[in-house]
């Protein structure tokens, strides 16, 4: 969008109806409002400049001005007690201090390029490196890099993107929304948004779900031609946008909205009750979290524990690796935020690709998605993994039931090597606390060989990362502008892999969790339960609804749905089995 990267028409769904635009369900809910188109204008820049000292000074001064703006934004959001959004602008300040990014720009200026041209090239290169990473935290950083890059470019050139004044009840449409756009969304005015880029697991979708705003990603390109002020209906659950609706049609939608709001209130009222099917089968519903504040918030939404703690947050935004003591304190604090005895599943550091961490230099890779990532980095740099294992063991008596899982396991050798490191540290520290060990199932080989993995002694569980599992099973990058819309975890191939894992684990008396985006998808919940999933780990706002979905079915209904789902041909057929029975 804008200066960094070219727009591409996504190969998503198409409707033959001029008044119906299809995309991908990115965040559930209905929004009725008037369109505001958000455009990130291209900024014209000259390629060459005479005086490279002067250009470097211009760039430094633009970066300083951007840093002042960002720290003011961060303070304002902190005063509004919005720590999560404030952190976005904290991250932007860190990006502007990143020596790799600054060196890229400096070397281009030294070769005679103008400051704006050099900066734009540096941002583009750096963002592409990050976007290739499959770790959701770091790939999200690519959007931040482009975003803060644009801010500096505006400072350098004096060309500002116009931010329109938002009317009440508006629906934003854009090629892409930057993290700044989403962090500054006025929740009292914005009732939904749609982007032509991205898919169900893109950065924008993750933000929309955390803000609880209906959103559609990968929508047909003609959405960008809808005039400002037109009234539209956005359905984030179905992934569609309707234009030119009659008053009576809109009234029907408002009825649906009211019913949804009533149901949401009913779900919230029962959020602290367990999720038990009509015939008495209990499913654990837990939260995906990225920090201590999330752990506390999850408890207020009825979470029965944590099924995925993304431990990267302990490692990001610092010049040196966190010590064992620092890490143990953070893990123990997360554990203490939970109710005693609840599970806390910690995923070990999941980084890779091109130098995301200054103290963990990794060579740049042609294809980081298939390169050194996750546990592969841990096995190559075992001191980082060993320290993390010791820290987790040290937090084992903080009240929660601790589990550790290794990301990106592809072979039995990977698993045995990682498990050996954990066992050695357990023996060396003499840790008495009980910590169970498992595998993040995101590489298809683990699902295909589930029986062999399930038979391994000391492998207690799998947790399915459906975002990556879907990408690897379909050989599609979920950030790819033309393919993102097709990366749907309800693909029967992916469901079959999940079923295979559930069957194998249950034969050995072990359990299966799902922590990918599909666990928060109300349509997918009964199918996952029917496939044999024991634990659903969701985004925090989704917890009450996911629990309610489990209660709406019998286990037998779920199994029948799952049997039919794995025999379907397409994700659309799978979703049609469940229908939109949320109305």
PDB file of N, CA and C in Angstrom, residues 77 85-86 166 170-172 177-193 207-208 211 213:
ATOM      1  N   UNK A  77      -1.839   7.548  24.532  1.00  0.00           N
ATOM      2  CA  UNK A  77      -2.543   6.267  24.664  1.00  0.00           C
ATOM      3  C   UNK A  77      -2.333   5.667  26.054  1.00  0.00           C
ATOM      4  N   UNK A  85      -2.213  -0.573  22.601  1.00  0.00           N
ATOM      5  CA  UNK A  85      -2.007   0.312  21.447  1.00  0.00           C
ATOM      6  C   UNK A  85      -0.779   1.194  21.663  1.00  0.00           C
ATOM      7  N   UNK A  86      -0.559   1.617  22.918  1.00  0.00           N
ATOM      8  CA  UNK A  86       0.624   2.434  23.202  1.00  0.00           C
ATOM      9  C   UNK A  86       1.880   1.663  22.815  1.00  0.00           C
ATOM     10  N   UNK A 166     -13.788  11.379  10.594  1.00  0.00           N
ATOM     11  CA  UNK A 166     -14.700  10.230  10.521  1.00  0.00           C
ATOM     12  C   UNK A 166     -16.092  10.602  11.027  1.00  0.00           C
ATOM     13  N   UNK A 170     -19.168   4.642  10.813  1.00  0.00           N
ATOM     14  CA  UNK A 170     -18.558   4.542   9.485  1.00  0.00           C
ATOM     15  C   UNK A 170     -17.865   3.192   9.318  1.00  0.00           C
ATOM     16  N   UNK A 171     -17.724   2.817   8.055  1.00  0.00           N
ATOM     17  CA  UNK A 171     -17.025   1.579   7.699  1.00  0.00           C
ATOM     18  C   UNK A 171     -15.838   1.978   6.830  1.00  0.00           C
ATOM     19  N   UNK A 172     -14.643   1.654   7.300  1.00  0.00           N
ATOM     20  CA  UNK A 172     -13.434   2.040   6.573  1.00  0.00           C
ATOM     21  C   UNK A 172     -13.130   1.009   5.497  1.00  0.00           C
ATOM     22  N   UNK A 177      -4.780  -1.472   6.017  1.00  0.00           N
ATOM     23  CA  UNK A 177      -4.745  -0.504   7.110  1.00  0.00           C
ATOM     24  C   UNK A 177      -3.444  -0.728   7.860  1.00  0.00           C
ATOM     25  N   UNK A 178      -2.728   0.347   8.113  1.00  0.00           N
ATOM     26  CA  UNK A 178      -1.453   0.210   8.821  1.00  0.00           C
ATOM     27  C   UNK A 178      -1.729   0.058  10.317  1.00  0.00           C
ATOM     28  N   UNK A 179      -0.725  -0.415  11.073  1.00  0.00           N
ATOM     29  CA  UNK A 179      -0.910  -0.468  12.527  1.00  0.00           C
ATOM     30  C   UNK A 179      -1.291   0.898  13.121  1.00  0.00           C
ATOM     31  N   UNK A 180      -0.732   2.009  12.554  1.00  0.00           N
ATOM     32  CA  UNK A 180      -1.133   3.342  13.053  1.00  0.00           C
ATOM     33  C   UNK A 180      -2.609   3.580  12.819  1.00  0.00           C
ATOM     34  N   UNK A 181      -3.084   3.207  11.617  1.00  0.00           N
ATOM     35  CA  UNK A 181      -4.513   3.388  11.321  1.00  0.00           C
ATOM     36  C   UNK A 181      -5.354   2.645  12.351  1.00  0.00           C
ATOM     37  N   UNK A 182      -4.999   1.367  12.588  1.00  0.00           N
ATOM     38  CA  UNK A 182      -5.847   0.559  13.472  1.00  0.00           C
ATOM     39  C   UNK A 182      -5.704   1.010  14.925  1.00  0.00           C
ATOM     40  N   UNK A 183      -4.502   1.444  15.320  1.00  0.00           N
ATOM     41  CA  UNK A 183      -4.327   1.865  16.718  1.00  0.00           C
ATOM     42  C   UNK A 183      -5.077   3.161  16.993  1.00  0.00           C
ATOM     43  N   UNK A 184      -5.247   3.989  15.945  1.00  0.00           N
ATOM     44  CA  UNK A 184      -5.932   5.264  16.157  1.00  0.00           C
ATOM     45  C   UNK A 184      -7.409   5.195  15.781  1.00  0.00           C
ATOM     46  N   UNK A 185      -7.908   3.987  15.528  1.00  0.00           N
ATOM     47  CA  UNK A 185      -9.330   3.829  15.207  1.00  0.00           C
ATOM     48  C   UNK A 185     -10.167   4.336  16.366  1.00  0.00           C
ATOM     49  N   UNK A 186     -11.139   5.141  16.055  1.00  0.00           N
ATOM     50  CA  UNK A 186     -12.052   5.607  17.092  1.00  0.00           C
ATOM     51  C   UNK A 186     -13.199   4.608  17.193  1.00  0.00           C
ATOM     52  N   UNK A 187     -13.142   3.781  18.248  1.00  0.00           N
ATOM     53  CA  UNK A 187     -14.140   2.708  18.397  1.00  0.00           C
ATOM     54  C   UNK A 187     -15.556   3.247  18.508  1.00  0.00           C
ATOM     55  N   UNK A 188     -15.694   4.526  18.909  1.00  0.00           N
ATOM     56  CA  UNK A 188     -17.050   5.069  19.045  1.00  0.00           C
ATOM     57  C   UNK A 188     -17.639   5.406  17.674  1.00  0.00           C
ATOM     58  N   UNK A 189     -16.783   5.479  16.640  1.00  0.00           N
ATOM     59  CA  UNK A 189     -17.280   5.855  15.307  1.00  0.00           C
ATOM     60  C   UNK A 189     -17.185   4.723  14.287  1.00  0.00           C
ATOM     61  N   UNK A 190     -16.111   3.921  14.376  1.00  0.00           N
ATOM     62  CA  UNK A 190     -15.875   2.889  13.355  1.00  0.00           C
ATOM     63  C   UNK A 190     -16.632   1.618  13.725  1.00  0.00           C
ATOM     64  N   UNK A 191     -17.516   1.169  12.820  1.00  0.00           N
ATOM     65  CA  UNK A 191     -18.314  -0.032  13.125  1.00  0.00           C
ATOM     66  C   UNK A 191     -17.863  -1.244  12.306  1.00  0.00           C
ATOM     67  N   UNK A 192     -16.808  -1.054  11.482  1.00  0.00           N
ATOM     68  CA  UNK A 192     -16.291  -2.184  10.717  1.00  0.00           C
ATOM     69  C   UNK A 192     -15.257  -1.696   9.727  1.00  0.00           C
ATOM     70  N   UNK A 193     -14.433  -2.618   9.212  1.00  0.00           N
ATOM     71  CA  UNK A 193     -13.561  -2.220   8.108  1.00  0.00           C
ATOM     72  C   UNK A 193     -13.276  -3.386   7.178  1.00  0.00           C
ATOM     73  N   UNK A 207      -5.601  -7.660  14.660  1.00  0.00           N
ATOM     74  CA  UNK A 207      -5.952  -6.419  15.385  1.00  0.00           C
ATOM     75  C   UNK A 207      -7.470  -6.280  15.495  1.00  0.00           C
ATOM     76  N   UNK A 208      -8.185  -6.558  14.385  1.00  0.00           N
ATOM     77  CA  UNK A 208      -9.649  -6.404  14.390  1.00  0.00           C
ATOM     78  C   UNK A 208     -10.269  -7.308  15.447  1.00  0.00           C
ATOM     79  N   UNK A 211      -9.689  -5.928  18.869  1.00  0.00           N
ATOM     80  CA  UNK A 211     -10.528  -4.748  19.144  1.00  0.00           C
ATOM     81  C   UNK A 211     -12.008  -5.099  19.127  1.00  0.00           C
ATOM     82  N   UNK A 213     -13.884  -5.596  16.449  1.00  0.00           N
ATOM     83  CA  UNK A 213     -14.571  -4.841  15.386  1.00  0.00           C
ATOM     84  C   UNK A 213     -14.780  -5.794  14.211  1.00  0.00           C
TER      85      UNK A 213
END
